Amino acid sequence: MSFKICTLTFLLLVASLSSFSQYDPDYGDEENEDLSGLPFKERLYTGGNFWANFGTFTNVEISPLLGYRITSDYSVGVGLKYNYFSDRRFTPALTSSIYGGSVFTRYRFFDKLVAHAEFELLNVSNFNSISSTGRIWVPVGLVGGGYASNGFQVLALYDLIGDPNNPYIGTFGGNSRIYLRVGFLFNL
């Protein structure tokens, strides 16, 4: 599919999602909603990201999250990461799993825009060693922002750490440290 068709499809999806008038699970309906009277469970939200790419290079990522609204605009949370990939350009195919966790914080401003910071610690196969049987822990520090409304979110994040073992491929190629994430959020 061409870039123009993908971009148009994405814009139509965002426009249709923002036309719903439902409760935003990440943030309240009211501008300055008082959360002090809400029980713990009603401040929680869940969601995550899912990504799948199949072909010569197969990549499947599942990353659920659990967030807690401290105020109507500010939330913190934790996430789990699992990523399977296979690269059939090699014989035999190079396959591996990546797993780990993250902590994040986010702040809403201008109604639907969010600032987001996240620290991930990922366990990956050490392909930089002579024998690729070992695994190493790789830190990833992401900062950025995006759009969140009606349970839908899209974020542009920049990796501050830039660890050479970072398994992510940037949005603009292998040397890019910018990542796009699309995901959904739900109230518990």
N, C-alpha and C. Protein backbone atom coordinates (compact mmCIF):
# COMPACT_ATOMS: atom_id res chain seq x y z
N MET A 1 0.84 -1.17 0.00
CA MET A 1 0.00 0.00 0.00
C MET A 1 0.89 1.24 0.00
N SER A 2 0.50 2.24 -0.77
CA SER A 2 1.33 3.43 -0.87
C SER A 2 1.24 4.28 0.40
N PHE A 3 2.22 5.14 0.58
CA PHE A 3 2.28 6.02 1.75
C PHE A 3 1.05 6.94 1.79
N LYS A 4 0.61 7.44 0.64
CA LYS A 4 -0.55 8.34 0.60
C LYS A 4 -1.81 7.64 1.08
N ILE A 5 -2.01 6.39 0.66
CA ILE A 5 -3.19 5.64 1.07
C ILE A 5 -3.13 5.36 2.57
N CYS A 6 -1.96 4.98 3.09
CA CYS A 6 -1.80 4.72 4.52
C CYS A 6 -2.07 5.98 5.33
N THR A 7 -1.55 7.12 4.89
CA THR A 7 -1.75 8.38 5.59
C THR A 7 -3.22 8.77 5.57
N LEU A 8 -3.89 8.65 4.44
CA LEU A 8 -5.30 8.98 4.34
C LEU A 8 -6.14 8.08 5.24
N THR A 9 -5.85 6.80 5.25
CA THR A 9 -6.57 5.86 6.11
C THR A 9 -6.38 6.23 7.57
N PHE A 10 -5.16 6.56 7.96
CA PHE A 10 -4.88 6.95 9.34
C PHE A 10 -5.66 8.21 9.72
N LEU A 11 -5.65 9.22 8.86
CA LEU A 11 -6.36 10.47 9.15
C LEU A 11 -7.87 10.24 9.26
N LEU A 12 -8.43 9.39 8.42
CA LEU A 12 -9.85 9.08 8.51
C LEU A 12 -10.17 8.34 9.81
N LEU A 13 -9.30 7.45 10.23
CA LEU A 13 -9.48 6.73 11.50
C LEU A 13 -9.48 7.70 12.67
N VAL A 14 -8.51 8.61 12.70
CA VAL A 14 -8.43 9.60 13.78
C VAL A 14 -9.67 10.48 13.78
N ALA A 15 -10.11 10.93 12.61
CA ALA A 15 -11.28 11.80 12.53
C ALA A 15 -12.53 11.07 13.00
N SER A 16 -12.68 9.81 12.64
CA SER A 16 -13.87 9.07 13.05
C SER A 16 -13.85 8.78 14.55
N LEU A 17 -12.68 8.52 15.11
CA LEU A 17 -12.59 8.26 16.54
C LEU A 17 -12.89 9.52 17.34
N SER A 18 -12.45 10.68 16.87
CA SER A 18 -12.68 11.90 17.63
C SER A 18 -14.12 12.39 17.51
N SER A 19 -14.91 11.81 16.63
CA SER A 19 -16.30 12.23 16.50
C SER A 19 -17.19 11.57 17.54
N PHE A 20 -16.73 10.52 18.20
CA PHE A 20 -17.51 9.89 19.26
C PHE A 20 -17.48 10.77 20.50
N SER A 21 -18.60 10.85 21.22
CA SER A 21 -18.63 11.64 22.44
C SER A 21 -18.74 10.70 23.63
N GLN A 22 -17.72 9.93 23.87
CA GLN A 22 -17.71 9.01 24.99
C GLN A 22 -16.64 9.43 25.99
N TYR A 23 -16.65 8.81 27.13
CA TYR A 23 -15.71 9.13 28.21
C TYR A 23 -14.30 8.72 27.82
N ASP A 24 -13.36 9.61 28.01
CA ASP A 24 -11.96 9.32 27.72
C ASP A 24 -11.37 8.57 28.92
N PRO A 25 -10.97 7.32 28.77
CA PRO A 25 -10.51 6.55 29.91
C PRO A 25 -9.20 7.06 30.52
N ASP A 26 -8.42 7.79 29.77
CA ASP A 26 -7.17 8.30 30.32
C ASP A 26 -7.41 9.56 31.13
N TYR A 27 -8.40 10.33 30.75
CA TYR A 27 -8.67 11.60 31.41
C TYR A 27 -10.17 11.80 31.53
N GLY A 28 -10.60 12.61 32.45
CA GLY A 28 -12.02 12.79 32.74
C GLY A 28 -12.75 13.59 31.68
N ASP A 29 -14.08 13.59 31.81
CA ASP A 29 -14.92 14.35 30.89
C ASP A 29 -14.80 15.85 31.11
N GLU A 30 -14.61 16.24 32.35
CA GLU A 30 -14.58 17.66 32.67
C GLU A 30 -13.15 18.17 32.71
N GLU A 31 -13.00 19.45 32.42
CA GLU A 31 -11.68 20.08 32.36
C GLU A 31 -10.89 19.89 33.65
N ASN A 32 -11.51 20.16 34.80
CA ASN A 32 -10.82 20.06 36.09
C ASN A 32 -11.52 19.07 37.00
N GLU A 33 -11.76 17.87 36.52
CA GLU A 33 -12.46 16.85 37.28
C GLU A 33 -11.73 16.56 38.59
N ASP A 34 -12.47 16.55 39.70
CA ASP A 34 -11.91 16.26 41.01
C ASP A 34 -11.91 14.75 41.21
N LEU A 35 -10.74 14.14 41.32
CA LEU A 35 -10.62 12.70 41.47
C LEU A 35 -10.50 12.28 42.93
N SER A 36 -10.47 13.23 43.86
CA SER A 36 -10.20 12.90 45.26
C SER A 36 -11.23 11.95 45.84
N GLY A 37 -12.47 11.99 45.39
CA GLY A 37 -13.50 11.11 45.93
C GLY A 37 -13.61 9.77 45.23
N LEU A 38 -12.87 9.58 44.16
CA LEU A 38 -12.97 8.33 43.41
C LEU A 38 -12.20 7.21 44.11
N PRO A 39 -12.77 6.01 44.15
CA PRO A 39 -12.01 4.88 44.69
C PRO A 39 -10.82 4.56 43.77
N PHE A 40 -9.85 3.86 44.33
CA PHE A 40 -8.62 3.50 43.62
C PHE A 40 -8.92 2.86 42.27
N LYS A 41 -9.83 1.89 42.25
CA LYS A 41 -10.12 1.14 41.02
C LYS A 41 -10.65 2.04 39.91
N GLU A 42 -11.41 3.08 40.27
CA GLU A 42 -11.98 3.95 39.25
C GLU A 42 -10.97 4.94 38.67
N ARG A 43 -9.81 5.01 39.27
CA ARG A 43 -8.73 5.84 38.71
C ARG A 43 -7.84 5.04 37.77
N LEU A 44 -8.02 3.74 37.72
CA LEU A 44 -7.19 2.87 36.89
C LEU A 44 -7.70 2.82 35.45
N TYR A 45 -6.78 2.70 34.53
CA TYR A 45 -7.13 2.43 33.14
C TYR A 45 -6.10 1.44 32.60
N THR A 46 -6.49 0.74 31.56
CA THR A 46 -5.60 -0.22 30.94
C THR A 46 -5.64 0.00 29.43
N GLY A 47 -4.80 -0.69 28.75
CA GLY A 47 -4.74 -0.57 27.30
C GLY A 47 -3.42 -1.09 26.81
N GLY A 48 -2.92 -0.48 25.77
CA GLY A 48 -1.62 -0.90 25.26
C GLY A 48 -1.50 -0.72 23.77
N ASN A 49 -0.45 -1.30 23.28
CA ASN A 49 -0.12 -1.21 21.86
C ASN A 49 0.00 -2.61 21.28
N PHE A 50 -0.33 -2.74 20.03
CA PHE A 50 -0.15 -3.99 19.30
C PHE A 50 0.40 -3.62 17.94
N TRP A 51 1.39 -4.37 17.51
CA TRP A 51 1.99 -4.12 16.21
C TRP A 51 2.27 -5.46 15.55
N ALA A 52 2.00 -5.57 14.26
CA ALA A 52 2.31 -6.79 13.53
C ALA A 52 2.76 -6.43 12.12
N ASN A 53 3.86 -7.03 11.73
CA ASN A 53 4.40 -6.85 10.39
C ASN A 53 4.86 -8.23 9.94
N PHE A 54 4.36 -8.70 8.81
CA PHE A 54 4.69 -10.03 8.34
C PHE A 54 5.36 -9.95 6.98
N GLY A 55 6.30 -10.83 6.75
CA GLY A 55 7.02 -10.85 5.49
C GLY A 55 8.41 -11.38 5.71
N THR A 56 9.36 -10.91 4.90
CA THR A 56 10.75 -11.33 5.08
C THR A 56 11.21 -10.98 6.49
N PHE A 57 10.79 -9.82 6.97
CA PHE A 57 11.05 -9.43 8.35
C PHE A 57 9.71 -9.43 9.07
N THR A 58 9.52 -10.37 9.99
CA THR A 58 8.28 -10.48 10.76
C THR A 58 8.52 -9.90 12.14
N ASN A 59 7.58 -9.07 12.58
CA ASN A 59 7.70 -8.43 13.88
C ASN A 59 6.30 -8.37 14.49
N VAL A 60 6.11 -8.96 15.67
CA VAL A 60 4.84 -8.92 16.38
C VAL A 60 5.11 -8.42 17.78
N GLU A 61 4.45 -7.33 18.16
CA GLU A 61 4.64 -6.75 19.49
C GLU A 61 3.31 -6.65 20.21
N ILE A 62 3.32 -7.04 21.48
CA ILE A 62 2.18 -6.88 22.37
C ILE A 62 2.70 -6.18 23.61
N SER A 63 2.10 -5.04 23.95
CA SER A 63 2.59 -4.30 25.12
C SER A 63 1.42 -3.71 25.91
N PRO A 64 0.84 -4.51 26.82
CA PRO A 64 -0.25 -4.00 27.65
C PRO A 64 0.27 -3.02 28.70
N LEU A 65 -0.62 -2.15 29.18
CA LEU A 65 -0.23 -1.19 30.22
C LEU A 65 -1.35 -1.05 31.24
N LEU A 66 -0.97 -0.58 32.42
CA LEU A 66 -1.91 -0.26 33.48
C LEU A 66 -1.54 1.11 34.01
N GLY A 67 -2.48 2.05 33.94
CA GLY A 67 -2.23 3.42 34.37
C GLY A 67 -3.09 3.81 35.55
N TYR A 68 -2.64 4.84 36.27
CA TYR A 68 -3.33 5.38 37.43
C TYR A 68 -3.43 6.89 37.29
N ARG A 69 -4.64 7.43 37.31
CA ARG A 69 -4.84 8.88 37.19
C ARG A 69 -4.65 9.53 38.55
N ILE A 70 -3.58 10.29 38.72
CA ILE A 70 -3.32 11.02 39.96
C ILE A 70 -4.20 12.26 40.03
N THR A 71 -4.27 13.00 38.94
CA THR A 71 -5.19 14.13 38.79
C THR A 71 -5.92 13.95 37.47
N SER A 72 -6.78 14.89 37.14
CA SER A 72 -7.49 14.77 35.87
C SER A 72 -6.56 14.90 34.67
N ASP A 73 -5.38 15.50 34.88
CA ASP A 73 -4.44 15.70 33.77
C ASP A 73 -3.18 14.85 33.86
N TYR A 74 -2.87 14.31 35.01
CA TYR A 74 -1.59 13.64 35.22
C TYR A 74 -1.79 12.18 35.61
N SER A 75 -1.07 11.28 34.94
CA SER A 75 -1.16 9.86 35.27
C SER A 75 0.21 9.20 35.19
N VAL A 76 0.33 8.08 35.87
CA VAL A 76 1.54 7.26 35.87
C VAL A 76 1.12 5.82 35.64
N GLY A 77 2.08 4.96 35.29
CA GLY A 77 1.71 3.57 35.08
C GLY A 77 2.90 2.68 34.80
N VAL A 78 2.56 1.42 34.57
CA VAL A 78 3.55 0.39 34.27
C VAL A 78 3.08 -0.37 33.03
N GLY A 79 4.03 -0.99 32.35
CA GLY A 79 3.69 -1.77 31.17
C GLY A 79 4.56 -2.99 31.03
N LEU A 80 4.09 -3.94 30.28
CA LEU A 80 4.84 -5.14 29.93
C LEU A 80 5.09 -5.11 28.43
N LYS A 81 6.18 -5.71 28.01
CA LYS A 81 6.54 -5.73 26.59
C LYS A 81 6.86 -7.17 26.18
N TYR A 82 6.34 -7.57 25.04
CA TYR A 82 6.77 -8.81 24.41
C TYR A 82 6.83 -8.56 22.91
N ASN A 83 7.92 -8.99 22.30
CA ASN A 83 8.13 -8.77 20.89
C ASN A 83 8.78 -10.02 20.30
N TYR A 84 8.19 -10.56 19.25
CA TYR A 84 8.78 -11.68 18.52
C TYR A 84 9.18 -11.16 17.15
N PHE A 85 10.38 -11.53 16.72
CA PHE A 85 10.75 -11.16 15.36
C PHE A 85 11.50 -12.30 14.69
N SER A 86 11.40 -12.29 13.38
CA SER A 86 12.09 -13.27 12.54
C SER A 86 12.57 -12.55 11.30
N ASP A 87 13.83 -12.75 10.96
CA ASP A 87 14.43 -12.12 9.78
C ASP A 87 14.86 -13.24 8.85
N ARG A 88 14.13 -13.44 7.76
CA ARG A 88 14.40 -14.53 6.83
C ARG A 88 15.41 -14.16 5.75
N ARG A 89 16.08 -13.03 5.91
CA ARG A 89 17.16 -12.70 4.97
C ARG A 89 18.37 -13.57 5.26
N PHE A 90 18.40 -14.20 6.43
CA PHE A 90 19.50 -15.07 6.83
C PHE A 90 19.08 -16.52 6.71
N THR A 91 20.07 -17.40 6.52
CA THR A 91 19.81 -18.84 6.49
C THR A 91 20.67 -19.50 7.56
N PRO A 92 20.10 -20.13 8.57
CA PRO A 92 18.67 -20.18 8.85
C PRO A 92 18.16 -18.81 9.30
N ALA A 93 16.84 -18.69 9.34
CA ALA A 93 16.22 -17.41 9.73
C ALA A 93 16.66 -17.01 11.14
N LEU A 94 16.89 -15.75 11.32
CA LEU A 94 17.25 -15.21 12.62
C LEU A 94 15.96 -14.90 13.37
N THR A 95 15.73 -15.59 14.50
CA THR A 95 14.51 -15.37 15.28
C THR A 95 14.88 -15.09 16.73
N SER A 96 14.03 -14.31 17.37
CA SER A 96 14.28 -14.00 18.77
C SER A 96 13.02 -13.42 19.40
N SER A 97 13.01 -13.42 20.71
CA SER A 97 11.95 -12.78 21.48
C SER A 97 12.57 -11.71 22.36
N ILE A 98 11.86 -10.63 22.52
CA ILE A 98 12.27 -9.53 23.38
C ILE A 98 11.19 -9.38 24.43
N TYR A 99 11.58 -9.23 25.67
CA TYR A 99 10.59 -9.02 26.72
C TYR A 99 11.14 -8.06 27.76
N GLY A 100 10.24 -7.49 28.51
CA GLY A 100 10.66 -6.55 29.54
C GLY A 100 9.49 -5.79 30.09
N GLY A 101 9.80 -4.65 30.70
CA GLY A 101 8.77 -3.84 31.32
C GLY A 101 9.10 -2.38 31.22
N SER A 102 8.15 -1.56 31.65
CA SER A 102 8.36 -0.12 31.58
C SER A 102 7.57 0.58 32.68
N VAL A 103 7.99 1.79 32.97
CA VAL A 103 7.24 2.72 33.81
C VAL A 103 7.06 3.99 32.98
N PHE A 104 5.91 4.64 33.14
CA PHE A 104 5.66 5.84 32.34
C PHE A 104 4.93 6.89 33.15
N THR A 105 4.99 8.09 32.66
CA THR A 105 4.24 9.21 33.19
C THR A 105 3.75 10.04 32.01
N ARG A 106 2.58 10.64 32.18
CA ARG A 106 2.05 11.47 31.09
C ARG A 106 1.22 12.59 31.65
N TYR A 107 1.22 13.69 30.92
CA TYR A 107 0.49 14.88 31.34
C TYR A 107 -0.32 15.41 30.16
N ARG A 108 -1.59 15.70 30.42
CA ARG A 108 -2.48 16.21 29.37
C ARG A 108 -2.46 17.74 29.39
N PHE A 109 -2.41 18.33 28.22
CA PHE A 109 -2.52 19.78 28.10
C PHE A 109 -3.27 20.08 26.81
N PHE A 110 -3.84 21.28 26.73
CA PHE A 110 -4.65 21.68 25.57
C PHE A 110 -5.69 20.62 25.21
N ASP A 111 -6.32 20.06 26.21
CA ASP A 111 -7.45 19.14 26.09
C ASP A 111 -7.08 17.75 25.57
N LYS A 112 -6.53 17.60 24.39
CA LYS A 112 -6.29 16.27 23.80
C LYS A 112 -4.82 15.95 23.56
N LEU A 113 -3.92 16.87 23.87
CA LEU A 113 -2.49 16.63 23.66
C LEU A 113 -1.86 16.11 24.94
N VAL A 114 -0.89 15.22 24.82
CA VAL A 114 -0.22 14.66 25.99
C VAL A 114 1.28 14.73 25.83
N ALA A 115 1.96 15.00 26.95
CA ALA A 115 3.41 14.84 27.04
C ALA A 115 3.63 13.49 27.69
N HIS A 116 4.59 12.73 27.22
CA HIS A 116 4.78 11.35 27.67
C HIS A 116 6.27 11.09 27.89
N ALA A 117 6.60 10.44 29.00
CA ALA A 117 7.97 9.99 29.27
C ALA A 117 7.89 8.55 29.75
N GLU A 118 8.83 7.73 29.30
CA GLU A 118 8.78 6.30 29.62
C GLU A 118 10.20 5.74 29.69
N PHE A 119 10.40 4.87 30.67
CA PHE A 119 11.67 4.14 30.76
C PHE A 119 11.36 2.67 30.60
N GLU A 120 12.02 2.04 29.63
CA GLU A 120 11.84 0.60 29.39
C GLU A 120 13.15 -0.11 29.69
N LEU A 121 13.03 -1.33 30.16
CA LEU A 121 14.19 -2.21 30.32
C LEU A 121 13.84 -3.49 29.59
N LEU A 122 14.57 -3.78 28.52
CA LEU A 122 14.27 -4.88 27.63
C LEU A 122 15.35 -5.95 27.68
N ASN A 123 14.93 -7.20 27.70
CA ASN A 123 15.86 -8.32 27.65
C ASN A 123 15.90 -8.81 26.21
N VAL A 124 17.09 -8.73 25.59
CA VAL A 124 17.23 -9.06 24.17
C VAL A 124 18.37 -10.04 23.97
N SER A 125 18.34 -10.75 22.86
CA SER A 125 19.47 -11.60 22.48
C SER A 125 20.65 -10.71 22.14
N ASN A 126 21.82 -11.11 22.58
CA ASN A 126 23.03 -10.32 22.33
C ASN A 126 23.64 -10.73 21.00
N PHE A 127 23.19 -10.08 19.93
CA PHE A 127 23.68 -10.41 18.59
C PHE A 127 25.02 -9.75 18.31
N ASN A 128 25.50 -8.91 19.20
CA ASN A 128 26.80 -8.27 19.01
C ASN A 128 27.95 -9.14 19.48
N SER A 129 27.62 -10.22 20.19
CA SER A 129 28.69 -11.11 20.65
C SER A 129 28.97 -12.17 19.58
N ILE A 130 30.08 -12.85 19.70
CA ILE A 130 30.45 -13.88 18.73
C ILE A 130 29.41 -15.00 18.75
N SER A 131 29.01 -15.41 19.95
CA SER A 131 27.95 -16.41 20.04
C SER A 131 26.68 -15.68 20.48
N SER A 132 25.63 -15.82 19.70
CA SER A 132 24.40 -15.08 19.97
C SER A 132 23.48 -15.79 20.96
N THR A 133 24.06 -16.65 21.80
CA THR A 133 23.22 -17.39 22.73
C THR A 133 22.91 -16.61 24.00
N GLY A 134 23.69 -15.57 24.31
CA GLY A 134 23.47 -14.81 25.53
C GLY A 134 22.39 -13.76 25.37
N ARG A 135 21.91 -13.28 26.50
CA ARG A 135 20.91 -12.22 26.51
C ARG A 135 21.42 -11.08 27.37
N ILE A 136 21.00 -9.86 27.03
CA ILE A 136 21.42 -8.69 27.79
C ILE A 136 20.21 -7.81 28.06
N TRP A 137 20.32 -6.96 29.08
CA TRP A 137 19.28 -5.98 29.39
C TRP A 137 19.65 -4.65 28.73
N VAL A 138 18.70 -4.05 28.04
CA VAL A 138 18.92 -2.81 27.31
C VAL A 138 17.96 -1.73 27.81
N PRO A 139 18.49 -0.58 28.25
CA PRO A 139 17.61 0.51 28.67
C PRO A 139 17.17 1.36 27.48
N VAL A 140 15.92 1.81 27.52
CA VAL A 140 15.38 2.69 26.49
C VAL A 140 14.63 3.81 27.21
N GLY A 141 15.05 5.05 27.01
CA GLY A 141 14.41 6.20 27.64
C GLY A 141 13.68 7.03 26.61
N LEU A 142 12.37 7.03 26.66
CA LEU A 142 11.56 7.69 25.64
C LEU A 142 10.87 8.94 26.18
N VAL A 143 10.92 10.01 25.42
CA VAL A 143 10.19 11.24 25.74
C VAL A 143 9.52 11.73 24.46
N GLY A 144 8.38 12.38 24.63
CA GLY A 144 7.69 12.91 23.47
C GLY A 144 6.29 13.29 23.82
N GLY A 145 5.43 13.20 22.85
CA GLY A 145 4.05 13.56 23.07
C GLY A 145 3.18 13.09 21.94
N GLY A 146 1.92 13.47 22.03
CA GLY A 146 1.00 13.05 20.99
C GLY A 146 -0.42 13.45 21.28
N TYR A 147 -1.32 12.70 20.70
CA TYR A 147 -2.74 12.96 20.73
C TYR A 147 -3.43 11.79 21.44
N ALA A 148 -4.32 12.08 22.40
CA ALA A 148 -5.08 11.04 23.08
C ALA A 148 -6.51 11.51 23.24
N SER A 149 -7.45 10.74 22.71
CA SER A 149 -8.86 11.10 22.81
C SER A 149 -9.71 9.86 22.64
N ASN A 150 -10.78 9.78 23.43
CA ASN A 150 -11.76 8.70 23.31
C ASN A 150 -11.13 7.32 23.33
N GLY A 151 -10.09 7.16 24.12
CA GLY A 151 -9.46 5.86 24.26
C GLY A 151 -8.43 5.54 23.19
N PHE A 152 -8.23 6.43 22.25
CA PHE A 152 -7.25 6.23 21.18
C PHE A 152 -6.05 7.13 21.44
N GLN A 153 -4.85 6.64 21.19
CA GLN A 153 -3.67 7.47 21.36
C GLN A 153 -2.68 7.23 20.24
N VAL A 154 -1.99 8.28 19.84
CA VAL A 154 -0.87 8.18 18.92
C VAL A 154 0.24 9.06 19.50
N LEU A 155 1.42 8.48 19.64
CA LEU A 155 2.54 9.17 20.26
C LEU A 155 3.76 9.15 19.34
N ALA A 156 4.52 10.23 19.37
CA ALA A 156 5.84 10.30 18.73
C ALA A 156 6.84 10.41 19.87
N LEU A 157 7.76 9.45 19.96
CA LEU A 157 8.69 9.38 21.08
C LEU A 157 10.13 9.35 20.58
N TYR A 158 11.00 9.99 21.34
CA TYR A 158 12.43 10.05 21.01
C TYR A 158 13.21 9.30 22.09
N ASP A 159 14.14 8.44 21.67
CA ASP A 159 14.97 7.68 22.60
C ASP A 159 16.16 8.52 23.04
N LEU A 160 16.16 8.94 24.31
CA LEU A 160 17.25 9.76 24.85
C LEU A 160 18.53 8.98 25.07
N ILE A 161 18.43 7.68 25.35
CA ILE A 161 19.61 6.89 25.72
C ILE A 161 20.42 6.48 24.50
N GLY A 162 19.76 5.99 23.48
CA GLY A 162 20.46 5.60 22.25
C GLY A 162 21.41 4.43 22.41
N ASP A 163 21.06 3.47 23.25
CA ASP A 163 21.90 2.28 23.44
C ASP A 163 22.06 1.55 22.10
N PRO A 164 23.29 1.18 21.73
CA PRO A 164 23.49 0.51 20.44
C PRO A 164 22.80 -0.86 20.35
N ASN A 165 22.41 -1.42 21.49
CA ASN A 165 21.71 -2.71 21.48
C ASN A 165 20.19 -2.56 21.46
N ASN A 166 19.71 -1.33 21.35
CA ASN A 166 18.27 -1.09 21.30
C ASN A 166 17.69 -1.88 20.13
N PRO A 167 16.71 -2.75 20.40
CA PRO A 167 16.18 -3.60 19.32
C PRO A 167 15.18 -2.90 18.41
N TYR A 168 14.71 -1.72 18.78
CA TYR A 168 13.71 -1.04 17.97
C TYR A 168 14.33 -0.46 16.71
N ILE A 169 13.57 -0.50 15.64
CA ILE A 169 13.95 0.17 14.40
C ILE A 169 13.16 1.46 14.36
N GLY A 170 13.85 2.57 14.26
CA GLY A 170 13.18 3.87 14.27
C GLY A 170 12.23 4.06 13.11
N THR A 171 11.32 4.98 13.28
CA THR A 171 10.31 5.26 12.27
C THR A 171 10.94 5.66 10.93
N PHE A 172 12.08 6.33 10.98
CA PHE A 172 12.72 6.82 9.76
C PHE A 172 13.96 6.01 9.39
N GLY A 173 14.00 4.75 9.81
CA GLY A 173 15.11 3.88 9.45
C GLY A 173 15.90 3.43 10.66
N GLY A 174 16.89 2.58 10.40
CA GLY A 174 17.67 1.95 11.46
C GLY A 174 18.39 2.92 12.38
N ASN A 175 18.84 4.05 11.89
CA ASN A 175 19.57 5.00 12.74
C ASN A 175 18.65 6.03 13.40
N SER A 176 17.38 5.99 13.10
CA SER A 176 16.44 6.95 13.68
C SER A 176 16.15 6.57 15.13
N ARG A 177 16.08 7.56 16.00
CA ARG A 177 15.73 7.32 17.39
C ARG A 177 14.33 7.84 17.69
N ILE A 178 13.53 8.03 16.65
CA ILE A 178 12.15 8.48 16.78
C ILE A 178 11.23 7.30 16.50
N TYR A 179 10.25 7.10 17.40
CA TYR A 179 9.33 5.97 17.28
C TYR A 179 7.90 6.47 17.35
N LEU A 180 7.04 5.92 16.51
CA LEU A 180 5.61 6.22 16.56
C LEU A 180 4.89 5.06 17.21
N ARG A 181 3.95 5.38 18.10
CA ARG A 181 3.14 4.35 18.75
C ARG A 181 1.68 4.71 18.59
N VAL A 182 0.89 3.70 18.29
CA VAL A 182 -0.55 3.85 18.23
C VAL A 182 -1.14 2.82 19.18
N GLY A 183 -2.08 3.24 20.01
CA GLY A 183 -2.66 2.30 20.96
C GLY A 183 -4.03 2.73 21.44
N PHE A 184 -4.57 1.95 22.35
CA PHE A 184 -5.90 2.18 22.89
C PHE A 184 -5.88 2.10 24.41
N LEU A 185 -6.81 2.80 25.04
CA LEU A 185 -6.93 2.83 26.50
C LEU A 185 -8.37 2.52 26.88
N PHE A 186 -8.57 1.80 28.00
CA PHE A 186 -9.90 1.41 28.47
C PHE A 186 -9.97 1.58 29.98
N ASN A 187 -11.14 1.98 30.48
CA ASN A 187 -11.36 1.99 31.91
C ASN A 187 -11.47 0.57 32.43
N LEU A 188 -11.06 0.34 33.65
CA LEU A 188 -11.23 -0.98 34.27
C LEU A 188 -12.63 -1.12 34.82
